[in-house]
PDB file of C-alpha atoms in Angstrom:
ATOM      1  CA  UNK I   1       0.000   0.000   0.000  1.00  0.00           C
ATOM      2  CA  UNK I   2       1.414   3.587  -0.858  1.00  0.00           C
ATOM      3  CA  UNK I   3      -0.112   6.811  -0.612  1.00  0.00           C
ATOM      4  CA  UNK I   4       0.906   9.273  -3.650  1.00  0.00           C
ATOM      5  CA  UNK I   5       4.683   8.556  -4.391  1.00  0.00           C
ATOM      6  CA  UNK I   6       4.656   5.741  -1.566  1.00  0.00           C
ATOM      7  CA  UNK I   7       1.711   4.029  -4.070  1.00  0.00           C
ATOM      8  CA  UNK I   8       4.626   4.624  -7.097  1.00  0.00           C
ATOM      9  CA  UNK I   9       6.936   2.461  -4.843  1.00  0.00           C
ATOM     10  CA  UNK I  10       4.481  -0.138  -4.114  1.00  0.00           C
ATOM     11  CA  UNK I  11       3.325  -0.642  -8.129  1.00  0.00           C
ATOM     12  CA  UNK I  12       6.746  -0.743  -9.024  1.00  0.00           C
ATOM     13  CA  UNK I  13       7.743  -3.744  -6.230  1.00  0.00           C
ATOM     14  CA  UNK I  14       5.043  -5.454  -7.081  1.00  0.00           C
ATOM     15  CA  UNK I  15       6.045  -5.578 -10.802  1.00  0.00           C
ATOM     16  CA  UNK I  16       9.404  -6.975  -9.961  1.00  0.00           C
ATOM     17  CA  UNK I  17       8.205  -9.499  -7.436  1.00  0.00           C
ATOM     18  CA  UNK I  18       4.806 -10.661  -7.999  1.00  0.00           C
ATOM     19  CA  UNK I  19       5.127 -13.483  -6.162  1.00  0.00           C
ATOM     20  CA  UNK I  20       5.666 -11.526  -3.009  1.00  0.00           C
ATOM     21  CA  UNK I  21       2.941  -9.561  -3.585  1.00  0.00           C
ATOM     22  CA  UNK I  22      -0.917  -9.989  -2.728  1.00  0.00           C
ATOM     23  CA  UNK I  23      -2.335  -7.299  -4.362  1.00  0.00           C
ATOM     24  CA  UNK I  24      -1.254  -3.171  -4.252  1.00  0.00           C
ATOM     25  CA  UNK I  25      -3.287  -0.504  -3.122  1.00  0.00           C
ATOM     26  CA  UNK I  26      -2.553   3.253  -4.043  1.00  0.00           C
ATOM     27  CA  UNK I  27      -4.185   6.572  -2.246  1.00  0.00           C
ATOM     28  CA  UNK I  28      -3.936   9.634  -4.905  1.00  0.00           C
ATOM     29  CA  UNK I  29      -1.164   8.495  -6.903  1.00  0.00           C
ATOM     30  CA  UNK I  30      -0.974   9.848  -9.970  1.00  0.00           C
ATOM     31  CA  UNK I  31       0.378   6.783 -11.786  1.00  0.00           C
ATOM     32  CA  UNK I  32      -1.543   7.525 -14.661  1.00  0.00           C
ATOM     33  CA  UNK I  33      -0.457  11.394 -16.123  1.00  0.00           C
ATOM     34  CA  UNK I  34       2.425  13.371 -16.635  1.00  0.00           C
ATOM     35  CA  UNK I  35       4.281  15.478 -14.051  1.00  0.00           C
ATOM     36  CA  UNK I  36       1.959  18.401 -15.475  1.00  0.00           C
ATOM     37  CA  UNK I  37      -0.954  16.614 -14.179  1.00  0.00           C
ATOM     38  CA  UNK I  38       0.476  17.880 -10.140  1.00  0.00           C
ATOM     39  CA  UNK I  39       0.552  20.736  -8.404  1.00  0.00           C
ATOM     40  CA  UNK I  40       3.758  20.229  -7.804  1.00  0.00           C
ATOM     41  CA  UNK I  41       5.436  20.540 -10.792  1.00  0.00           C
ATOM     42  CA  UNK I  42       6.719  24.453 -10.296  1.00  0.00           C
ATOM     43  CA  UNK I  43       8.009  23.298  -7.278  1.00  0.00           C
ATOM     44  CA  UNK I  44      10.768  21.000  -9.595  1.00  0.00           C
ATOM     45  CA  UNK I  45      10.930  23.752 -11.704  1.00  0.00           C
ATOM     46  CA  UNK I  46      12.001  26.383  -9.302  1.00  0.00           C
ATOM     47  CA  UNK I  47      14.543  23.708  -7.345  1.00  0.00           C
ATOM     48  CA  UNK I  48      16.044  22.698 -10.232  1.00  0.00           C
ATOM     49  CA  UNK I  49      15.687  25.367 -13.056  1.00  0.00           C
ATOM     50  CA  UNK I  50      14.349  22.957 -15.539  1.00  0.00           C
ATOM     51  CA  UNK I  51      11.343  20.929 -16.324  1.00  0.00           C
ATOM     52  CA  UNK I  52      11.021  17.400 -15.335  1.00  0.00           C
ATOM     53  CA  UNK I  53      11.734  14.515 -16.920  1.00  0.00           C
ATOM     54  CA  UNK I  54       8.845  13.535 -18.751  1.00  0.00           C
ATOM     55  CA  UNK I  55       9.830  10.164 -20.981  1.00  0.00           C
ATOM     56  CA  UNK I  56       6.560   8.529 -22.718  1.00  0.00           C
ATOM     57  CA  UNK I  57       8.525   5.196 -22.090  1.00  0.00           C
ATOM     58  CA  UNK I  58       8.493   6.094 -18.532  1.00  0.00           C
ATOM     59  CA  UNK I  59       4.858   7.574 -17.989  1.00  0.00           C
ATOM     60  CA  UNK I  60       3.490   4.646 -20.179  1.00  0.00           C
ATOM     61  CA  UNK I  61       5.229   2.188 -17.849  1.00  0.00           C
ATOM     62  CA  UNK I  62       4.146   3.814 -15.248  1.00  0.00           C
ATOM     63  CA  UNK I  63       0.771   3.412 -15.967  1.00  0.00           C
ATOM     64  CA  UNK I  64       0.573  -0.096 -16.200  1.00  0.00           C
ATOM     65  CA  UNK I  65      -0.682  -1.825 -13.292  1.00  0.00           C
ATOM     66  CA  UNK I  66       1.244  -4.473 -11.959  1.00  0.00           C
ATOM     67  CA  UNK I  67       0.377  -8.162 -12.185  1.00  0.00           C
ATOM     68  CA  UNK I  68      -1.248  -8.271  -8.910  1.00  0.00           C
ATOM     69  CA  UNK I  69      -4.870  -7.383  -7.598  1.00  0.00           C
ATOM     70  CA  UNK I  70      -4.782  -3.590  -8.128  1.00  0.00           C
ATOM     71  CA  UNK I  71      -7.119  -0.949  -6.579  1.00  0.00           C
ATOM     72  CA  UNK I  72      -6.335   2.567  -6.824  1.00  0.00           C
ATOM     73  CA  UNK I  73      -8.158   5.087  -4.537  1.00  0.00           C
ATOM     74  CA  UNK I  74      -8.244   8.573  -5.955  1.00  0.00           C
ATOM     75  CA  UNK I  75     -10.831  12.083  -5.099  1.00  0.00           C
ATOM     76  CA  UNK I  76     -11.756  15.035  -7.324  1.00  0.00           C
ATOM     77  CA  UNK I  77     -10.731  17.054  -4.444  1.00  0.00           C
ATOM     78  CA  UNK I  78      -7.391  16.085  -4.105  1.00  0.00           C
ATOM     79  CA  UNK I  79      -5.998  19.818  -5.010  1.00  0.00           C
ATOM     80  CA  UNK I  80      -2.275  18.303  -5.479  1.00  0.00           C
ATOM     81  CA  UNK I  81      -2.591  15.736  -7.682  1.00  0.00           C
ATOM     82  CA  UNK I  82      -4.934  15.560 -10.972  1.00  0.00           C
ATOM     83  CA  UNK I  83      -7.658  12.971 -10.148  1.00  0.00           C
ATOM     84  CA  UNK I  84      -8.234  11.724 -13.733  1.00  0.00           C
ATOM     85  CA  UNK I  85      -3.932  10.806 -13.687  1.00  0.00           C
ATOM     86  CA  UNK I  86      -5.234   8.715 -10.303  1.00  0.00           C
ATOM     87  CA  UNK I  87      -7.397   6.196 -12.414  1.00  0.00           C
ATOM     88  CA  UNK I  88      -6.476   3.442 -14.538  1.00  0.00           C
ATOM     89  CA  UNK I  89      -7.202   4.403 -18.493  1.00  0.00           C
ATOM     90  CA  UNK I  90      -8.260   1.271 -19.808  1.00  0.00           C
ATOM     91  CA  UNK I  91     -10.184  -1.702 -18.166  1.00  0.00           C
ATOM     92  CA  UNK I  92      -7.469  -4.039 -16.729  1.00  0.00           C
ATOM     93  CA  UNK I  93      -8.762  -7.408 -15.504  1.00  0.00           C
ATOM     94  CA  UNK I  94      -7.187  -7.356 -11.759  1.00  0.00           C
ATOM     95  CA  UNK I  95      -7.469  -3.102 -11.368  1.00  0.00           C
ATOM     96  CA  UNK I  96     -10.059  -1.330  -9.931  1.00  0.00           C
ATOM     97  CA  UNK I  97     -10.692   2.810  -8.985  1.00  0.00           C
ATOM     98  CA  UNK I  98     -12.887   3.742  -6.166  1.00  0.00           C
ATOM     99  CA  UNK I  99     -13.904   7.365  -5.628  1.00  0.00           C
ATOM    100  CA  UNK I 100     -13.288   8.751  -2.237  1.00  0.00           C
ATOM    101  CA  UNK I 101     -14.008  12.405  -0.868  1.00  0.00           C
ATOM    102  CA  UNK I 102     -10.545  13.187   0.807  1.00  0.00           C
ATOM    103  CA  UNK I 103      -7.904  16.250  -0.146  1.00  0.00           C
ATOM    104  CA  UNK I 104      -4.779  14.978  -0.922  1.00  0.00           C
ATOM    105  CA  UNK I 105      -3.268  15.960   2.517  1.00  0.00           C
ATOM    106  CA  UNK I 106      -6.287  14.170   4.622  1.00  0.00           C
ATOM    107  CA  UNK I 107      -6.211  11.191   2.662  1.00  0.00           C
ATOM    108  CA  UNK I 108      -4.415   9.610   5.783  1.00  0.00           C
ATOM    109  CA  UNK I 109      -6.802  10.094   8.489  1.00  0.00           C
ATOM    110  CA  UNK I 110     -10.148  10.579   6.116  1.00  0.00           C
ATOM    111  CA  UNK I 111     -12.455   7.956   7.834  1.00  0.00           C
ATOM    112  CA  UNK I 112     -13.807   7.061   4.158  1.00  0.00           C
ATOM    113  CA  UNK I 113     -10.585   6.338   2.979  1.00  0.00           C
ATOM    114  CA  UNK I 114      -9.933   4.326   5.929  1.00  0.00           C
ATOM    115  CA  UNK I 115     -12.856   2.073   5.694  1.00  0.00           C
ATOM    116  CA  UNK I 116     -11.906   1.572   2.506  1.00  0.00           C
ATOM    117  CA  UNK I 117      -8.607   0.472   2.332  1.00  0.00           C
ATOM    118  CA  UNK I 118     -10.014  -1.864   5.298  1.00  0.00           C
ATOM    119  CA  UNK I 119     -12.534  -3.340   3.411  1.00  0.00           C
ATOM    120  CA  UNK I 120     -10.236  -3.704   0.783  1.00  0.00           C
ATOM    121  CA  UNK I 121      -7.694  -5.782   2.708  1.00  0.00           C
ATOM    122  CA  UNK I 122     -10.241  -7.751   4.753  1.00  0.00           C
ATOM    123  CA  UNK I 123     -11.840  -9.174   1.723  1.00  0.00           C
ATOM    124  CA  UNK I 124      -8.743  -8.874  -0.978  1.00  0.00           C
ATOM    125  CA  UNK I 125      -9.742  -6.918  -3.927  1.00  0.00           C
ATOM    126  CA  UNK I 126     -12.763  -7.189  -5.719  1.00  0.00           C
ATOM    127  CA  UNK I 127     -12.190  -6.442  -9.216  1.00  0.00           C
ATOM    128  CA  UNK I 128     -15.872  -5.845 -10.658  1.00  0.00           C
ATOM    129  CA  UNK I 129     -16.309  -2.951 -13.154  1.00  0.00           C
TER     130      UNK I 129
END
């Protein structure tokens, strides 16, 4: 489980070792856009001078889910990251995207996202369209 760059982390370890791996669950990551698609990107600019990195080999790797259960909880209230780059843009088998009401920075103690991410690990993921 990772929340925004933390659920980067746990997609990408869960690609390398599947086998270790029950399933991956992500809380307003962004796995899914460009660094654009953050509120965060004039921060890079103005520490480093440039823009960041922004490979298509990288972004489209990024967006593929791993080969594990995959659910990916995202809100249209988030105000850091862009909720559409939180989703998953084409129906794979073993991902799923549940709308929560959370900003990005109470994500971690929202009582909805909470219940969900226990519901999600009680029962393992339920991937129904």
């Amino acid at each position: 489980m990772g929340w925004s760059l933390g659920g980067f982390y746990a997609r990408e370890l869960a690609k390398r070792w599947p086998d270790r791996v029950q399933q991956v669950v992500t809380i307003g990551t962004p796995f899914n856009g460009s660094v654009d698609d953050t509120h965060v990107g004039w921060l890079f600019r103005l520490l480093n001078g440039q823009q960041a990195p922004a490979e298509a080999a990288l972004r489209e790797r990024l967006a593929e889910p791993p080969p594990v259960p995959t659910v990916s909880l995202y809100s249209r209230r988030d105000g850091v990251v862009a909720w559409q780059a939180c989703r998953h843009a084409r129906g794979w088998p073993q991902a799923r995207d549940i709308e929560v009401q959370a900003s990005h920075l109470g994500m971690g103690w929202s009582p909805e996202v909470l219940a969900r991410v226990t519901a999600v690990l009680a029962r393992g993921v339920e991937v129904t369209a």
